[in-house]
mmCIF file of C-alpha atoms and ligand atoms in Angstrom:
data_model
loop_
_atom_site.group_PDB
_atom_site.id
_atom_site.type_symbol
_atom_site.label_atom_id
_atom_site.label_comp_id
_atom_site.label_asym_id
_atom_site.label_seq_id
_atom_site.Cartn_x
_atom_site.Cartn_y
_atom_site.Cartn_z
ATOM 1 C CA MET A 1 7.291 -36.152 32.145
ATOM 2 C CA LYS A 2 4.815 -35.737 29.710
ATOM 3 C CA ASN A 3 3.442 -38.125 27.735
ATOM 4 C CA PRO A 4 4.258 -37.646 24.247
ATOM 5 C CA ILE A 5 0.728 -39.055 23.303
ATOM 6 C CA THR A 6 -1.176 -36.335 25.071
ATOM 7 C CA HIS A 7 1.078 -33.882 25.055
ATOM 8 C CA GLN A 8 0.606 -33.816 20.725
ATOM 9 C CA THR A 9 -3.518 -34.401 21.293
ATOM 10 C CA ALA A 10 -3.768 -31.256 23.731
ATOM 11 C CA LEU A 11 -1.745 -29.465 21.545
ATOM 12 C CA LEU A 12 -3.364 -30.034 18.124
ATOM 13 C CA PHE A 13 -7.267 -29.440 20.718
ATOM 14 C CA THR A 14 -5.399 -25.813 21.595
ATOM 15 C CA CYS A 15 -4.343 -24.933 17.937
ATOM 16 C CA SER A 16 -7.906 -26.211 16.653
ATOM 17 C CA LEU A 17 -9.296 -24.040 19.161
ATOM 18 C CA LEU A 18 -7.563 -20.694 18.835
ATOM 19 C CA PHE A 19 -8.398 -21.045 14.743
ATOM 20 C CA ILE A 20 -4.330 -20.790 14.748
ATOM 21 C CA ALA A 21 -1.530 -22.613 12.959
ATOM 22 C CA CYS A 22 0.380 -24.563 14.793
ATOM 23 C CA SER A 23 3.611 -25.101 13.679
ATOM 24 C CA THR A 24 5.363 -27.591 16.121
ATOM 25 C CA SER A 25 8.933 -27.802 17.372
ATOM 26 C CA THR A 26 8.130 -30.732 19.189
ATOM 27 C CA ASN A 27 7.030 -32.927 16.345
ATOM 28 C CA SER A 28 7.932 -31.285 12.822
ATOM 29 C CA ARG A 29 6.067 -32.963 11.124
ATOM 30 C CA THR A 30 2.537 -31.380 12.267
ATOM 31 C CA GLU A 31 0.816 -30.131 10.054
ATOM 32 C CA PHE A 32 -0.917 -26.242 9.325
ATOM 33 C CA ALA A 33 -4.225 -26.711 10.163
ATOM 34 C CA GLY A 34 -7.629 -29.456 9.964
ATOM 35 C CA ALA A 35 -10.050 -28.988 7.401
ATOM 36 C CA SER A 36 -12.286 -26.552 8.636
ATOM 37 C CA ASP A 37 -9.391 -23.346 10.755
ATOM 38 C CA ALA A 38 -9.276 -20.223 9.605
ATOM 39 C CA ILE A 39 -5.887 -19.390 7.573
ATOM 40 C CA PRO A 40 -4.600 -16.569 9.087
ATOM 41 C CA ILE A 41 -2.865 -14.019 7.292
ATOM 42 C CA GLY A 42 -0.934 -11.056 9.190
ATOM 43 C CA ILE A 43 -1.596 -7.507 8.438
ATOM 44 C CA ALA A 44 0.503 -5.043 9.157
ATOM 45 C CA PHE A 45 -0.439 -1.180 8.546
ATOM 46 C CA ALA A 46 -0.308 1.818 10.810
ATOM 47 C CA GLN A 47 -3.884 2.917 12.623
ATOM 48 C CA THR A 48 -2.184 5.088 15.516
ATOM 49 C CA SER A 49 0.348 7.692 14.760
ATOM 50 C CA ASN A 50 0.548 10.300 11.541
ATOM 51 C CA VAL A 51 0.454 8.072 9.067
ATOM 52 C CA ALA A 52 -2.866 6.433 10.749
ATOM 53 C CA LEU A 53 -5.045 7.798 7.778
ATOM 54 C CA LEU A 54 -3.256 5.916 4.996
ATOM 55 C CA GLY A 55 -3.307 2.671 7.394
ATOM 56 C CA GLN A 56 -6.809 2.950 7.567
ATOM 57 C CA GLU A 57 -7.478 3.127 3.978
ATOM 58 C CA GLY A 58 -5.094 0.040 3.634
ATOM 59 C CA THR A 59 -7.498 -1.803 6.107
ATOM 60 C CA ASP A 60 -10.999 -0.559 4.610
ATOM 61 C CA GLY A 61 -10.183 -2.757 1.831
ATOM 62 C CA VAL A 62 -8.925 -6.049 3.396
ATOM 63 C CA LYS A 63 -11.727 -6.028 5.238
ATOM 64 C CA ILE A 64 -13.854 -5.661 2.024
ATOM 65 C CA ALA A 65 -11.921 -8.279 0.426
ATOM 66 C CA GLN A 66 -12.091 -11.052 3.118
ATOM 67 C CA LYS A 67 -16.350 -10.937 2.954
ATOM 68 C CA TYR A 68 -16.011 -10.853 -0.512
ATOM 69 C CA PHE A 69 -13.752 -13.971 -0.808
ATOM 70 C CA ASN A 70 -15.026 -15.527 2.516
ATOM 71 C CA ASP A 71 -19.109 -15.562 1.023
ATOM 72 C CA LYS A 72 -17.675 -16.884 -2.069
ATOM 73 C CA GLY A 73 -16.462 -19.927 0.065
ATOM 74 C CA GLY A 74 -13.135 -18.691 0.687
ATOM 75 C CA ILE A 75 -9.820 -21.490 0.237
ATOM 76 C CA ASN A 76 -12.082 -23.981 -1.121
ATOM 77 C CA GLY A 77 -14.519 -23.760 1.963
ATOM 78 C CA LYS A 78 -11.153 -22.804 4.416
ATOM 79 C CA PRO A 79 -12.289 -18.844 5.301
ATOM 80 C CA ILE A 80 -9.323 -16.779 5.716
ATOM 81 C CA LYS A 81 -9.015 -14.867 8.561
ATOM 82 C CA LEU A 82 -7.194 -11.985 9.456
ATOM 83 C CA ILE A 83 -4.851 -10.797 12.537
ATOM 84 C CA PHE A 84 -4.673 -6.824 12.708
ATOM 85 C CA GLN A 85 -1.372 -5.844 14.557
ATOM 86 C CA ASP A 86 -0.649 -2.082 14.152
ATOM 87 C CA THR A 87 2.914 -1.164 13.321
ATOM 88 C CA GLY A 88 2.695 2.689 14.106
ATOM 89 C CA GLY A 89 4.232 5.157 11.731
ATOM 90 C CA ASP A 90 7.838 3.971 12.321
ATOM 91 C CA GLU A 91 10.020 1.570 12.149
ATOM 92 C CA VAL A 92 9.759 0.143 15.471
ATOM 93 C CA GLY A 93 6.309 -0.469 15.701
ATOM 94 C CA ALA A 94 6.219 -1.935 12.003
ATOM 95 C CA ILE A 95 9.139 -4.176 13.067
ATOM 96 C CA ASN A 96 7.318 -5.197 16.555
ATOM 97 C CA ALA A 97 3.866 -5.790 14.336
ATOM 98 C CA PHE A 98 6.229 -8.359 11.785
ATOM 99 C CA GLN A 99 7.807 -10.381 14.430
ATOM 100 C CA THR A 100 4.356 -11.006 16.643
ATOM 101 C CA LEU A 101 2.575 -12.217 13.669
ATOM 102 C CA ILE A 102 4.723 -13.819 12.562
ATOM 103 C CA ASN A 103 5.955 -15.545 15.766
ATOM 104 C CA GLN A 104 2.737 -15.709 17.354
ATOM 105 C CA SER A 105 0.511 -15.290 15.125
ATOM 106 C CA LYS A 106 2.153 -17.889 12.650
ATOM 107 C CA VAL A 107 0.450 -16.941 9.993
ATOM 108 C CA VAL A 108 1.118 -18.255 6.399
ATOM 109 C CA GLY A 109 2.122 -14.608 4.950
ATOM 110 C CA ILE A 110 1.844 -11.101 5.279
ATOM 111 C CA ILE A 111 -0.258 -7.513 4.166
ATOM 112 C CA GLY A 112 2.095 -3.542 5.016
ATOM 113 C CA PRO A 113 4.144 -2.242 6.453
ATOM 114 C CA THR A 114 2.067 0.665 5.618
ATOM 115 C CA LEU A 115 5.530 3.437 4.120
ATOM 116 C CA SER A 116 8.938 1.857 2.478
ATOM 117 C CA GLN A 117 10.234 3.643 5.186
ATOM 118 C CA GLN A 118 8.831 0.451 7.573
ATOM 119 C CA ALA A 119 9.278 -2.428 4.453
ATOM 120 C CA PHE A 120 12.902 -1.566 4.938
ATOM 121 C CA SER A 121 13.495 -2.199 8.245
ATOM 122 C CA THR A 122 10.008 -4.958 8.658
ATOM 123 C CA ASP A 123 10.729 -7.287 5.034
ATOM 124 C CA PRO A 124 14.206 -8.615 5.592
ATOM 125 C CA ILE A 125 13.219 -10.158 8.868
ATOM 126 C CA ALA A 126 10.150 -12.139 6.567
ATOM 127 C CA GLU A 127 13.137 -13.094 4.538
ATOM 128 C CA ARG A 128 15.223 -14.322 7.040
ATOM 129 C CA HIS A 129 11.279 -16.472 7.937
ATOM 130 C CA GLN A 130 10.865 -17.339 4.978
ATOM 131 C CA VAL A 131 7.066 -15.199 5.171
ATOM 132 C CA PRO A 132 5.878 -13.728 2.524
ATOM 133 C CA VAL A 133 5.044 -10.143 2.814
ATOM 134 C CA ILE A 134 3.418 -8.415 0.316
ATOM 135 C CA GLY A 135 3.564 -4.598 0.202
ATOM 136 C CA ALA A 136 0.231 -2.592 -0.813
ATOM 137 C CA SER A 137 1.142 1.095 -0.659
ATOM 138 C CA ASN A 138 4.431 0.296 -0.499
ATOM 139 C CA THR A 139 5.857 2.395 -3.462
ATOM 140 C CA ALA A 140 9.742 3.356 -3.023
ATOM 141 C CA LYS A 141 11.964 1.482 -5.207
ATOM 142 C CA GLY A 142 14.149 -0.775 -4.097
ATOM 143 C CA ILE A 143 11.485 -2.796 -2.139
ATOM 144 C CA PRO A 144 10.650 -6.087 -4.019
ATOM 145 C CA GLU A 145 14.744 -6.263 -4.527
ATOM 146 C CA ILE A 146 14.359 -7.190 -0.656
ATOM 147 C CA GLY A 147 14.463 -10.268 -1.190
ATOM 148 C CA ASP A 148 12.780 -13.602 -2.764
ATOM 149 C CA TYR A 149 9.586 -13.157 -0.208
ATOM 150 C CA VAL A 150 8.894 -10.100 -0.832
ATOM 151 C CA ALA A 151 6.929 -8.972 -3.299
ATOM 152 C CA ARG A 152 4.083 -5.452 -3.809
ATOM 153 C CA VAL A 153 0.928 -4.519 -5.609
ATOM 154 C CA SER A 154 1.961 -1.014 -5.092
ATOM 155 C CA SER A 155 3.372 0.359 -8.456
ATOM 156 C CA SER A 156 6.342 2.035 -7.864
ATOM 157 C CA VAL A 157 6.963 5.235 -8.070
ATOM 158 C CA THR A 158 9.775 5.153 -11.482
ATOM 159 C CA VAL A 159 6.497 3.836 -13.269
ATOM 160 C CA VAL A 160 3.629 6.088 -11.641
ATOM 161 C CA ALA A 161 5.376 10.137 -11.181
ATOM 162 C CA PRO A 162 5.624 11.115 -14.685
ATOM 163 C CA TYR A 163 2.215 10.718 -15.438
ATOM 164 C CA ALA A 164 1.564 13.697 -13.305
ATOM 165 C CA VAL A 165 4.087 15.646 -14.467
ATOM 166 C CA LYS A 166 2.523 15.148 -18.575
ATOM 167 C CA ALA A 167 0.068 15.925 -16.876
ATOM 168 C CA ALA A 168 0.783 19.234 -16.174
ATOM 169 C CA LEU A 169 2.759 20.503 -19.099
ATOM 170 C CA LYS A 170 -0.231 19.084 -20.633
ATOM 171 C CA GLN A 171 -2.243 21.310 -17.977
ATOM 172 C CA ASN A 172 -0.212 24.480 -18.932
ATOM 173 C CA PRO A 173 2.430 24.157 -21.611
ATOM 174 C CA GLN A 174 4.038 27.638 -20.793
ATOM 175 C CA ILE A 175 5.323 26.058 -17.299
ATOM 176 C CA LYS A 176 9.456 26.459 -17.554
ATOM 177 C CA LYS A 177 10.480 26.950 -14.142
ATOM 178 C CA VAL A 178 9.965 24.180 -11.993
ATOM 179 C CA ALA A 179 10.257 23.457 -7.550
ATOM 180 C CA VAL A 180 10.554 20.645 -6.622
ATOM 181 C CA PHE A 181 9.889 19.445 -2.738
ATOM 182 C CA TYR A 182 10.246 16.340 -0.797
ATOM 183 C CA ALA A 183 10.159 14.859 2.944
ATOM 184 C CA GLN A 184 13.921 14.188 3.482
ATOM 185 C CA ASN A 185 13.281 11.759 6.829
ATOM 186 C CA ASP A 186 11.058 9.373 4.636
ATOM 187 C CA ALA A 187 12.235 6.807 2.222
ATOM 188 C CA PHE A 188 9.290 6.764 0.205
ATOM 189 C CA ASN A 189 9.711 10.174 -0.336
ATOM 190 C CA LYS A 190 13.651 10.766 -0.813
ATOM 191 C CA SER A 191 12.801 7.702 -3.256
ATOM 192 C CA GLU A 192 9.646 9.669 -5.510
ATOM 193 C CA THR A 193 12.107 13.057 -5.195
ATOM 194 C CA GLU A 194 14.426 11.467 -7.981
ATOM 195 C CA ILE A 195 11.499 10.130 -10.040
ATOM 196 C CA PHE A 196 10.395 13.567 -10.276
ATOM 197 C CA GLN A 197 12.955 15.727 -10.316
ATOM 198 C CA LYS A 198 14.589 13.307 -13.521
ATOM 199 C CA THR A 199 11.229 13.889 -15.390
ATOM 200 C CA VAL A 200 11.843 17.416 -15.375
ATOM 201 C CA LYS A 201 14.768 17.247 -16.146
ATOM 202 C CA ASP A 202 13.953 14.301 -19.362
ATOM 203 C CA LEU A 203 11.764 16.857 -20.385
ATOM 204 C CA ASN A 204 13.466 20.136 -20.403
ATOM 205 C CA LEU A 205 12.161 21.964 -17.475
ATOM 206 C CA ASN A 206 14.079 23.844 -15.314
ATOM 207 C CA LEU A 207 14.689 22.803 -11.810
ATOM 208 C CA VAL A 208 15.156 26.592 -10.428
ATOM 209 C CA THR A 209 14.921 25.079 -6.199
ATOM 210 C CA VAL A 210 14.933 21.665 -5.022
ATOM 211 C CA GLN A 211 13.497 22.653 -1.166
ATOM 212 C CA LYS A 212 13.355 19.494 1.930
ATOM 213 C CA PHE A 213 11.757 19.453 5.332
ATOM 214 C CA GLN A 214 9.925 17.572 7.458
ATOM 215 C CA THR A 215 7.025 14.705 7.799
ATOM 216 C CA THR A 216 6.424 15.971 11.270
ATOM 217 C CA ASP A 217 6.878 19.924 9.900
ATOM 218 C CA THR A 218 4.561 22.409 10.177
ATOM 219 C CA ASP A 219 5.904 25.813 9.720
ATOM 220 C CA PHE A 220 6.967 25.943 5.350
ATOM 221 C CA GLN A 221 6.989 29.381 4.930
ATOM 222 C CA THR A 222 10.554 28.715 4.208
ATOM 223 C CA GLN A 223 10.010 26.514 1.640
ATOM 224 C CA ALA A 224 7.362 28.343 0.164
ATOM 225 C CA SER A 225 9.400 31.984 -0.370
ATOM 226 C CA ASN A 226 12.228 30.419 -1.632
ATOM 227 C CA ALA A 227 10.257 28.658 -4.268
ATOM 228 C CA ILE A 228 8.549 31.757 -4.845
ATOM 229 C CA ASN A 229 11.449 33.725 -4.748
ATOM 230 C CA SER A 230 12.788 31.934 -7.681
ATOM 231 C CA LYS A 231 9.613 32.621 -9.558
ATOM 232 C CA ALA A 232 8.905 28.374 -10.064
ATOM 233 C CA ASP A 233 5.622 27.825 -11.893
ATOM 234 C CA LEU A 234 6.107 24.422 -11.155
ATOM 235 C CA ALA A 235 5.758 23.169 -8.091
ATOM 236 C CA ILE A 236 6.372 19.319 -6.695
ATOM 237 C CA ILE A 237 5.694 17.782 -3.580
ATOM 238 C CA SER A 238 6.998 14.418 -2.101
ATOM 239 C CA GLY A 239 5.676 14.489 1.135
ATOM 240 C CA LEU A 240 3.017 12.462 2.872
ATOM 241 C CA ALA A 241 -0.632 13.996 3.719
ATOM 242 C CA VAL A 242 -0.467 16.170 6.581
ATOM 243 C CA ASP A 243 2.935 18.015 5.829
ATOM 244 C CA GLY A 244 2.173 17.967 2.276
ATOM 245 C CA GLY A 245 -1.160 19.422 2.693
ATOM 246 C CA ASN A 246 -0.280 22.049 4.683
ATOM 247 C CA LEU A 247 3.227 23.045 2.218
ATOM 248 C CA VAL A 248 -0.190 23.437 0.007
ATOM 249 C CA LYS A 249 -1.871 25.960 2.292
ATOM 250 C CA GLN A 250 1.305 27.797 2.853
ATOM 251 C CA LEU A 251 2.347 27.663 -0.897
ATOM 252 C CA ARG A 252 -1.212 29.005 -1.885
ATOM 253 C CA GLU A 253 -1.561 31.647 1.569
ATOM 254 C CA LEU A 254 2.064 32.872 0.514
ATOM 255 C CA GLY A 255 0.727 34.173 -3.316
ATOM 256 C CA TYR A 256 2.108 30.974 -5.693
ATOM 257 C CA LYS A 257 -0.287 30.660 -8.251
ATOM 258 C CA GLY A 258 0.735 27.631 -9.841
ATOM 259 C CA ILE A 259 0.023 24.385 -10.183
ATOM 260 C CA ILE A 260 0.572 22.360 -7.430
ATOM 261 C CA ILE A 261 1.486 18.001 -8.529
ATOM 262 C CA GLY A 262 1.387 16.162 -5.624
ATOM 263 C CA GLY A 263 3.277 12.587 -4.787
ATOM 264 C CA ASN A 264 2.038 9.413 -3.400
ATOM 265 C CA GLY A 265 1.632 10.144 0.040
ATOM 266 C CA PHE A 266 -1.208 12.924 -1.125
ATOM 267 C CA ASN A 267 -3.233 9.908 -2.408
ATOM 268 C CA THR A 268 -6.296 9.641 0.456
ATOM 269 C CA SER A 269 -8.944 12.068 1.045
ATOM 270 C CA HIS A 270 -7.495 12.599 4.811
ATOM 271 C CA ILE A 271 -5.570 14.941 2.787
ATOM 272 C CA PHE A 272 -8.747 17.602 2.289
ATOM 273 C CA SER A 273 -9.332 18.443 5.483
ATOM 274 C CA VAL A 274 -5.153 20.061 5.727
ATOM 275 C CA CYS A 275 -6.095 22.313 2.910
ATOM 276 C CA ARG A 276 -9.046 22.106 2.679
ATOM 277 C CA ALA A 277 -9.946 24.568 -0.472
ATOM 278 C CA LEU A 278 -6.073 25.542 -1.528
ATOM 279 C CA CYS A 279 -6.117 21.556 -2.236
ATOM 280 C CA ASP A 280 -7.850 22.861 -5.551
ATOM 281 C CA GLY A 281 -6.339 21.807 -8.366
ATOM 282 C CA VAL A 282 -3.657 19.744 -6.280
ATOM 283 C CA ILE A 283 -2.603 16.674 -9.158
ATOM 284 C CA ILE A 284 -2.137 13.121 -8.363
ATOM 285 C CA ALA A 285 -0.659 9.897 -10.134
ATOM 286 C CA GLN A 286 -2.619 7.548 -9.389
ATOM 287 C CA ALA A 287 -2.418 3.573 -10.008
ATOM 288 C CA TYR A 288 -6.534 3.129 -9.714
ATOM 289 C CA SER A 289 -9.507 4.290 -11.226
ATOM 290 C CA PRO A 290 -12.350 3.516 -9.167
ATOM 291 C CA GLU A 291 -14.167 3.649 -12.426
ATOM 292 C CA TYR A 292 -12.501 0.660 -13.932
ATOM 293 C CA PRO A 293 -14.983 -1.565 -15.996
ATOM 294 C CA ASN A 294 -13.628 -5.047 -14.161
ATOM 295 C CA ALA A 295 -16.138 -6.960 -12.753
ATOM 296 C CA ILE A 296 -14.336 -7.096 -9.672
ATOM 297 C CA ASN A 297 -13.468 -3.655 -9.647
ATOM 298 C CA LYS A 298 -17.810 -3.090 -10.107
ATOM 299 C CA ALA A 299 -18.225 -5.278 -6.757
ATOM 300 C CA PHE A 300 -15.231 -4.116 -4.635
ATOM 301 C CA ARG A 301 -16.655 -0.279 -5.370
ATOM 302 C CA GLN A 302 -19.378 -0.966 -4.770
ATOM 303 C CA ALA A 303 -19.198 -2.593 -1.389
ATOM 304 C CA TYR A 304 -17.091 0.216 -0.035
ATOM 305 C CA MET A 305 -19.472 3.278 -1.129
ATOM 306 C CA ALA A 306 -21.928 1.437 0.641
ATOM 307 C CA GLN A 307 -19.922 2.085 4.133
ATOM 308 C CA TYR A 308 -17.788 4.362 3.480
ATOM 309 C CA HIS A 309 -20.671 6.725 0.771
ATOM 310 C CA ARG A 310 -17.961 8.025 -1.370
ATOM 311 C CA GLU A 311 -15.549 6.595 -3.751
ATOM 312 C CA PRO A 312 -13.055 3.955 -2.502
ATOM 313 C CA PRO A 313 -8.766 5.527 -3.241
ATOM 314 C CA GLN A 314 -6.085 3.821 -4.384
ATOM 315 C CA VAL A 315 -4.499 2.304 -0.844
ATOM 316 C CA SER A 316 -7.965 0.627 -0.366
ATOM 317 C CA ALA A 317 -8.081 -0.632 -4.375
ATOM 318 C CA GLN A 318 -4.247 -2.165 -3.813
ATOM 319 C CA ALA A 319 -5.172 -3.699 -0.417
ATOM 320 C CA PHE A 320 -7.759 -5.569 -1.455
ATOM 321 C CA ALA A 321 -5.935 -6.582 -4.229
ATOM 322 C CA ALA A 322 -3.095 -7.045 -2.380
ATOM 323 C CA LEU A 323 -5.608 -10.004 -0.366
ATOM 324 C CA GLN A 324 -6.959 -10.870 -2.989
ATOM 325 C CA VAL A 325 -4.140 -11.982 -4.793
ATOM 326 C CA TYR A 326 -2.837 -14.541 -0.809
ATOM 327 C CA VAL A 327 -6.893 -15.739 -1.542
ATOM 328 C CA GLU A 328 -6.350 -16.791 -5.538
ATOM 329 C CA ALA A 329 -2.389 -18.050 -4.704
ATOM 330 C CA LEU A 330 -3.967 -20.244 -1.969
ATOM 331 C CA GLN A 331 -6.683 -21.714 -3.475
ATOM 332 C CA SER A 332 -4.336 -23.274 -6.996
ATOM 333 C CA LEU A 333 -1.933 -24.334 -4.708
ATOM 334 C CA ASP A 334 -4.946 -25.376 -2.391
ATOM 335 C CA LYS A 335 -5.944 -27.985 -6.161
ATOM 336 C CA LYS A 336 -1.591 -28.832 -6.158
ATOM 337 C CA SER A 337 -0.851 -29.878 -3.137
ATOM 338 C CA LYS A 338 -4.111 -29.182 0.225
ATOM 339 C CA ILE A 339 -2.620 -27.434 1.669
ATOM 340 C CA ASN A 340 -3.751 -28.891 5.372
ATOM 341 C CA LYS A 341 -1.388 -31.571 4.326
ATOM 342 C CA LEU A 342 1.756 -28.955 4.937
ATOM 343 C CA THR A 343 3.651 -27.865 7.873
ATOM 344 C CA LEU A 344 3.233 -24.798 8.058
ATOM 345 C CA PRO A 345 6.814 -23.360 6.914
ATOM 346 C CA GLN A 346 6.218 -25.703 3.756
ATOM 347 C CA LEU A 347 2.894 -23.728 3.746
ATOM 348 C CA ARG A 348 4.692 -20.316 3.411
ATOM 349 C CA THR A 349 7.336 -21.256 1.154
ATOM 350 C CA GLU A 350 5.004 -22.784 -1.448
ATOM 351 C CA LEU A 351 2.615 -19.740 -1.327
ATOM 352 C CA ASN A 352 4.828 -17.565 -2.412
ATOM 353 C CA GLN A 353 6.501 -19.198 -5.142
ATOM 354 C CA GLU A 354 2.759 -19.813 -6.205
ATOM 355 C CA LEU A 355 1.338 -16.720 -6.077
ATOM 356 C CA LEU A 356 4.365 -14.919 -7.819
ATOM 357 C CA LYS A 357 3.159 -16.763 -10.272
ATOM 358 C CA GLY A 358 0.150 -16.025 -10.666
ATOM 359 C CA LYS A 359 -2.365 -13.906 -13.224
ATOM 360 C CA TYR A 360 -4.822 -11.652 -10.353
ATOM 361 C CA GLN A 361 -7.922 -9.934 -12.004
ATOM 362 C CA THR A 362 -8.141 -7.105 -9.322
ATOM 363 C CA PRO A 363 -9.774 -3.885 -8.665
ATOM 364 C CA LEU A 364 -6.144 -2.475 -10.839
ATOM 365 C CA GLY A 365 -7.017 -4.380 -13.310
ATOM 366 C CA GLU A 366 -5.210 -7.569 -14.313
ATOM 367 C CA ILE A 367 -2.178 -7.406 -12.396
ATOM 368 C CA ALA A 368 1.004 -10.272 -12.513
ATOM 369 C CA PHE A 369 4.297 -10.105 -10.464
ATOM 370 C CA THR A 370 8.330 -9.823 -12.032
ATOM 371 C CA PRO A 371 10.492 -12.488 -10.714
ATOM 372 C CA VAL A 372 11.454 -10.690 -8.050
ATOM 373 C CA GLY A 373 8.130 -9.844 -7.747
ATOM 374 C CA ASP A 374 6.860 -6.387 -8.235
ATOM 375 C CA VAL A 375 3.899 -5.628 -9.763
ATOM 376 C CA ILE A 376 3.291 -5.930 -13.318
ATOM 377 C CA GLN A 377 0.109 -3.165 -13.983
ATOM 378 C CA LYS A 378 -0.756 -1.857 -16.996
ATOM 379 C CA GLU A 379 -2.757 1.350 -16.638
ATOM 380 C CA PHE A 380 -2.374 4.612 -14.617
ATOM 381 C CA TYR A 381 -4.541 8.363 -14.237
ATOM 382 C CA VAL A 382 -4.070 11.576 -13.028
ATOM 383 C CA ALA A 383 -6.636 13.123 -10.518
ATOM 384 C CA ARG A 384 -7.561 16.352 -9.840
ATOM 385 C CA LEU A 385 -7.909 17.075 -5.819
ATOM 386 C CA LYS A 386 -11.296 19.200 -6.889
ATOM 387 C CA MET A 387 -12.765 20.340 -3.822
ATOM 388 C CA ALA A 388 -17.328 21.688 -3.388
ATOM 389 C CA ALA A 389 -17.317 25.537 -1.752
ATOM 390 C CA ASP A 390 -17.607 24.364 1.324
ATOM 391 C CA GLY A 391 -13.940 24.157 1.404
ATOM 392 C CA ILE A 392 -14.964 21.082 3.093
ATOM 393 C CA ASN A 393 -15.412 18.149 1.006
ATOM 394 C CA GLY A 394 -13.842 17.218 -2.192
ATOM 395 C CA LYS A 395 -12.497 14.320 -4.695
ATOM 396 C CA PHE A 396 -10.808 12.830 -6.684
ATOM 397 C CA SER A 397 -11.928 13.971 -10.145
ATOM 398 C CA TYR A 398 -11.029 11.990 -13.008
ATOM 399 C CA GLN A 399 -11.463 14.108 -15.618
HETATM 400 C C1 1QQ B 401 5.546 4.561 0.256
HETATM 401 C C2 1QQ B 401 4.192 4.986 0.544
HETATM 402 C C3 1QQ B 401 3.367 5.956 0.888
HETATM 403 C C4 1QQ B 401 2.827 8.043 0.914
HETATM 404 C C5 1QQ B 401 1.627 5.038 1.033
HETATM 405 C C6 1QQ B 401 0.629 4.978 2.041
HETATM 406 O O1 1QQ B 401 3.628 5.281 -1.111
HETATM 407 O O2 1QQ B 401 5.829 4.232 1.530
HETATM 408 O O3 1QQ B 401 5.803 3.684 -0.229
#
């Protein structure tokens, strides 16, 4: 039989060696972590699959935030340690990532997953384990409502999508007929198209056709031809970057001349390599502007540009903001009840309560949360894709 004292000493020693928080079933009073241990936060983004490009932008954002806040002293002296788990592009990969982060890595909270489609499967798991989760790119309706431990810094499609339609009408007040396209195998795209379709009707435009596709499709000839035949003068696409970009390309190749709006799935510079010169002019509503004039956005933008030599995309800024929420909530919690005196379950629960109370000056501007955990954000923007003459390089233009 094990000597209980030796066992516990060994356990604590192992915990501090691994720099992870040990909540142990052998002693419910074991504290979360030693005073100098790094605080583990789980990052569940797509590193592989057709969603990897969006996942990479999230990863870039949290890495910049980790350095930024650790350089400033972390959580009253304790650094933040990010623990990455690849979710892939589907629900199974995302569920595995969450389970590993919660049960093995013993994280205090999670940022992710990349897609709403994944979040509807993963967030109930975080809720059951009472682990806070902050969505950094989940924009479908209904995400924060999954549970008490679920919040997001990514503004809902309900709020953001209508800005794009209004911008298109401003550009061409003659628009009458609208064709809407959406990826029917993805929760975010289904949610977004509902908002687009409602906005079209609210603005008294004529919704002439609704075309469906899959995020895995590459051939959109039928859908594009149907829209052209219906004489649409505005096309609105809810898809992810690769499928959406190919649809833009094929619409233009078949002769469509009207304005094109892309939804939040287009919100990555990786779309440039898909539709190239034919991406030019696509309108995309934004929850972030690289020009936002506060100090933390200037620091974030500078760090991002020094590393990647281009303007930071929305998802990177949102991921930065998600980690900032954890950092600042942990700092304020640590001042009230020293976090290394708490068990891991206590810390997860108190952190969740604390983060919902705060106001944060982030690269997105000032944000806070509704009681259910949805982000409250004040300013939104509209960008147009501007392609360079080479048809390869492009940028999001806010003019
Ligand atoms: C969602 C999204 C994605 C398109 C962004 C990564 O908004 O799934 O909710």
